[in-house]
């Protein structure tokens, strides 16, 4: 599933007006999906508890747990790269997105590689403008 930019938020924006605590996260993908939901709701301004830093830190915590379970989860690195950007951590953001890109390449997921490259370019331009 593509996970970059506006793409990550649309399904969650229309499905869930508020994040609730997860019932039970077991697999790496459970953690990644829940983190993506947290980030998507924050990006789209859905009313969730906490400020940007608190929300993105919470998402980062879940992503770290998921990536411990599956260190080859490309989607996890892509979402974590966006979360790192949310936390204004440029180097960590680029590192995670590059890792996601490399994993997507090794999996033959051409569309996800392109989306990840686009996110990397966008983040580099954003920080260059500062």
PDB file of C-alpha atoms in Angstrom:
ATOM      1  CA  UNK A   1       0.000   0.000   0.000  1.00  0.00           C
ATOM      2  CA  UNK A   2       1.445   3.429  -0.856  1.00  0.00           C
ATOM      3  CA  UNK A   3       2.094   5.388   2.311  1.00  0.00           C
ATOM      4  CA  UNK A   4       3.366   8.769   1.375  1.00  0.00           C
ATOM      5  CA  UNK A   5       2.045  12.282   1.420  1.00  0.00           C
ATOM      6  CA  UNK A   6      -1.684  12.705   1.233  1.00  0.00           C
ATOM      7  CA  UNK A   7      -2.219   9.084   0.292  1.00  0.00           C
ATOM      8  CA  UNK A   8      -1.760   7.828   3.834  1.00  0.00           C
ATOM      9  CA  UNK A   9      -4.470   9.965   5.329  1.00  0.00           C
ATOM     10  CA  UNK A  10      -7.444   9.665   3.056  1.00  0.00           C
ATOM     11  CA  UNK A  11      -8.701   6.244   4.155  1.00  0.00           C
ATOM     12  CA  UNK A  12      -8.352   7.131   7.814  1.00  0.00           C
ATOM     13  CA  UNK A  13      -9.751  10.615   7.450  1.00  0.00           C
ATOM     14  CA  UNK A  14     -13.043   9.258   6.193  1.00  0.00           C
ATOM     15  CA  UNK A  15     -13.160   6.233   8.507  1.00  0.00           C
ATOM     16  CA  UNK A  16     -12.145   7.442  11.911  1.00  0.00           C
ATOM     17  CA  UNK A  17     -12.773  10.853  13.435  1.00  0.00           C
ATOM     18  CA  UNK A  18     -10.835  10.039  16.594  1.00  0.00           C
ATOM     19  CA  UNK A  19      -8.006   7.691  17.472  1.00  0.00           C
ATOM     20  CA  UNK A  20      -8.689   5.308  20.274  1.00  0.00           C
ATOM     21  CA  UNK A  21      -6.231   3.068  22.003  1.00  0.00           C
ATOM     22  CA  UNK A  22      -5.623  -0.090  20.007  1.00  0.00           C
ATOM     23  CA  UNK A  23      -7.280  -3.265  21.267  1.00  0.00           C
ATOM     24  CA  UNK A  24      -4.096  -5.322  20.923  1.00  0.00           C
ATOM     25  CA  UNK A  25      -1.174  -4.896  18.582  1.00  0.00           C
ATOM     26  CA  UNK A  26       0.576  -8.167  17.851  1.00  0.00           C
ATOM     27  CA  UNK A  27       2.266  -8.178  14.473  1.00  0.00           C
ATOM     28  CA  UNK A  28       4.728  -5.683  13.043  1.00  0.00           C
ATOM     29  CA  UNK A  29       2.067  -4.654  10.529  1.00  0.00           C
ATOM     30  CA  UNK A  30      -0.419  -3.978  13.363  1.00  0.00           C
ATOM     31  CA  UNK A  31       2.036  -1.480  14.863  1.00  0.00           C
ATOM     32  CA  UNK A  32       2.766   0.119  11.483  1.00  0.00           C
ATOM     33  CA  UNK A  33      -0.902   0.444  10.574  1.00  0.00           C
ATOM     34  CA  UNK A  34      -1.785   1.980  13.935  1.00  0.00           C
ATOM     35  CA  UNK A  35       1.115   4.442  13.687  1.00  0.00           C
ATOM     36  CA  UNK A  36       0.030   5.377  10.185  1.00  0.00           C
ATOM     37  CA  UNK A  37      -3.469   6.027  11.515  1.00  0.00           C
ATOM     38  CA  UNK A  38      -2.098   8.303  14.242  1.00  0.00           C
ATOM     39  CA  UNK A  39      -0.035  10.284  11.737  1.00  0.00           C
ATOM     40  CA  UNK A  40      -2.817  10.482   9.158  1.00  0.00           C
ATOM     41  CA  UNK A  41      -5.303  11.824  11.678  1.00  0.00           C
ATOM     42  CA  UNK A  42      -2.787  14.444  12.808  1.00  0.00           C
ATOM     43  CA  UNK A  43      -1.935  15.509   9.254  1.00  0.00           C
ATOM     44  CA  UNK A  44      -5.575  15.909   8.348  1.00  0.00           C
ATOM     45  CA  UNK A  45      -6.452  17.840  11.481  1.00  0.00           C
ATOM     46  CA  UNK A  46      -8.847  15.295  12.883  1.00  0.00           C
ATOM     47  CA  UNK A  47      -9.524  16.079  16.518  1.00  0.00           C
ATOM     48  CA  UNK A  48      -7.163  13.855  18.464  1.00  0.00           C
ATOM     49  CA  UNK A  49      -5.697  14.346  21.882  1.00  0.00           C
ATOM     50  CA  UNK A  50      -2.252  15.896  22.218  1.00  0.00           C
ATOM     51  CA  UNK A  51      -0.176  18.372  20.299  1.00  0.00           C
ATOM     52  CA  UNK A  52       1.889  17.605  17.203  1.00  0.00           C
ATOM     53  CA  UNK A  53       5.023  16.570  19.100  1.00  0.00           C
ATOM     54  CA  UNK A  54       3.115  14.323  21.505  1.00  0.00           C
ATOM     55  CA  UNK A  55       1.114  12.695  18.720  1.00  0.00           C
ATOM     56  CA  UNK A  56       4.138  12.115  16.478  1.00  0.00           C
ATOM     57  CA  UNK A  57       6.180  10.809  19.418  1.00  0.00           C
ATOM     58  CA  UNK A  58       3.390   8.325  20.161  1.00  0.00           C
ATOM     59  CA  UNK A  59       3.360   7.186  16.519  1.00  0.00           C
ATOM     60  CA  UNK A  60       7.153   6.858  16.585  1.00  0.00           C
ATOM     61  CA  UNK A  61       6.965   4.631  19.641  1.00  0.00           C
ATOM     62  CA  UNK A  62       4.555   2.246  17.915  1.00  0.00           C
ATOM     63  CA  UNK A  63       6.647   2.238  14.742  1.00  0.00           C
ATOM     64  CA  UNK A  64       9.792   1.399  16.670  1.00  0.00           C
ATOM     65  CA  UNK A  65       7.996  -1.562  18.242  1.00  0.00           C
ATOM     66  CA  UNK A  66       6.754  -2.748  14.864  1.00  0.00           C
ATOM     67  CA  UNK A  67      10.167  -2.427  13.238  1.00  0.00           C
ATOM     68  CA  UNK A  68      11.720  -4.449  16.056  1.00  0.00           C
ATOM     69  CA  UNK A  69       9.326  -7.257  15.126  1.00  0.00           C
ATOM     70  CA  UNK A  70       9.999  -6.904  11.398  1.00  0.00           C
ATOM     71  CA  UNK A  71      13.117  -4.902  10.490  1.00  0.00           C
ATOM     72  CA  UNK A  72      12.363  -5.399   6.781  1.00  0.00           C
ATOM     73  CA  UNK A  73       8.955  -3.715   6.796  1.00  0.00           C
ATOM     74  CA  UNK A  74       9.342  -1.070   4.093  1.00  0.00           C
ATOM     75  CA  UNK A  75       6.026   0.568   4.940  1.00  0.00           C
ATOM     76  CA  UNK A  76       7.155   0.899   8.554  1.00  0.00           C
ATOM     77  CA  UNK A  77      10.276   2.796   7.508  1.00  0.00           C
ATOM     78  CA  UNK A  78       8.282   4.991   5.119  1.00  0.00           C
ATOM     79  CA  UNK A  79       5.784   5.962   7.804  1.00  0.00           C
ATOM     80  CA  UNK A  80       8.576   6.408  10.361  1.00  0.00           C
ATOM     81  CA  UNK A  81      10.318   8.742   7.912  1.00  0.00           C
ATOM     82  CA  UNK A  82       7.185  10.875   7.770  1.00  0.00           C
ATOM     83  CA  UNK A  83       6.866  10.797  11.548  1.00  0.00           C
ATOM     84  CA  UNK A  84      10.510  11.880  11.871  1.00  0.00           C
ATOM     85  CA  UNK A  85       9.685  14.800   9.568  1.00  0.00           C
ATOM     86  CA  UNK A  86       6.703  15.615  11.800  1.00  0.00           C
ATOM     87  CA  UNK A  87       9.205  15.811  14.673  1.00  0.00           C
ATOM     88  CA  UNK A  88      11.535  18.035  12.581  1.00  0.00           C
ATOM     89  CA  UNK A  89      14.241  15.360  12.519  1.00  0.00           C
ATOM     90  CA  UNK A  90      15.553  15.858   8.995  1.00  0.00           C
ATOM     91  CA  UNK A  91      18.438  13.364   8.983  1.00  0.00           C
ATOM     92  CA  UNK A  92      16.380  10.606  10.626  1.00  0.00           C
ATOM     93  CA  UNK A  93      13.525  11.280   8.210  1.00  0.00           C
ATOM     94  CA  UNK A  94      15.737  10.989   5.129  1.00  0.00           C
ATOM     95  CA  UNK A  95      17.492   7.908   6.549  1.00  0.00           C
ATOM     96  CA  UNK A  96      14.205   6.073   7.148  1.00  0.00           C
ATOM     97  CA  UNK A  97      12.747   7.048   3.787  1.00  0.00           C
ATOM     98  CA  UNK A  98      15.919   5.913   2.019  1.00  0.00           C
ATOM     99  CA  UNK A  99      15.727   2.599   3.899  1.00  0.00           C
ATOM    100  CA  UNK A 100      12.087   2.245   2.806  1.00  0.00           C
ATOM    101  CA  UNK A 101      13.034   3.024  -0.789  1.00  0.00           C
ATOM    102  CA  UNK A 102      15.773   0.384  -0.761  1.00  0.00           C
ATOM    103  CA  UNK A 103      13.407  -2.223   0.690  1.00  0.00           C
ATOM    104  CA  UNK A 104      10.701  -1.362  -1.831  1.00  0.00           C
ATOM    105  CA  UNK A 105      13.287  -1.708  -4.633  1.00  0.00           C
ATOM    106  CA  UNK A 106      14.341  -5.122  -3.386  1.00  0.00           C
ATOM    107  CA  UNK A 107      10.656  -6.138  -3.308  1.00  0.00           C
ATOM    108  CA  UNK A 108      10.049  -4.868  -6.849  1.00  0.00           C
ATOM    109  CA  UNK A 109       7.451  -2.303  -5.714  1.00  0.00           C
ATOM    110  CA  UNK A 110       8.096   0.332  -8.369  1.00  0.00           C
ATOM    111  CA  UNK A 111       5.187   2.627  -7.458  1.00  0.00           C
ATOM    112  CA  UNK A 112       6.224   2.719  -3.793  1.00  0.00           C
ATOM    113  CA  UNK A 113       9.814   3.488  -4.830  1.00  0.00           C
ATOM    114  CA  UNK A 114       8.568   6.475  -6.845  1.00  0.00           C
ATOM    115  CA  UNK A 115       6.388   7.729  -4.004  1.00  0.00           C
ATOM    116  CA  UNK A 116       9.251   7.392  -1.544  1.00  0.00           C
ATOM    117  CA  UNK A 117      11.617   9.251  -3.870  1.00  0.00           C
ATOM    118  CA  UNK A 118       9.024  12.013  -4.121  1.00  0.00           C
ATOM    119  CA  UNK A 119       8.754  12.242  -0.337  1.00  0.00           C
ATOM    120  CA  UNK A 120      12.537  12.404   0.018  1.00  0.00           C
ATOM    121  CA  UNK A 121      12.721  15.204  -2.550  1.00  0.00           C
ATOM    122  CA  UNK A 122       9.892  17.110  -0.883  1.00  0.00           C
ATOM    123  CA  UNK A 123      11.458  16.872   2.576  1.00  0.00           C
ATOM    124  CA  UNK A 124      14.873  17.937   1.281  1.00  0.00           C
ATOM    125  CA  UNK A 125      13.293  20.974  -0.419  1.00  0.00           C
ATOM    126  CA  UNK A 126      11.333  21.831   2.713  1.00  0.00           C
ATOM    127  CA  UNK A 127      14.432  21.850   4.895  1.00  0.00           C
ATOM    128  CA  UNK A 128      16.479  23.680   2.259  1.00  0.00           C
ATOM    129  CA  UNK A 129      13.897  26.489   2.326  1.00  0.00           C
ATOM    130  CA  UNK A 130      14.328  26.990   6.054  1.00  0.00           C
TER     131      UNK A 130
END
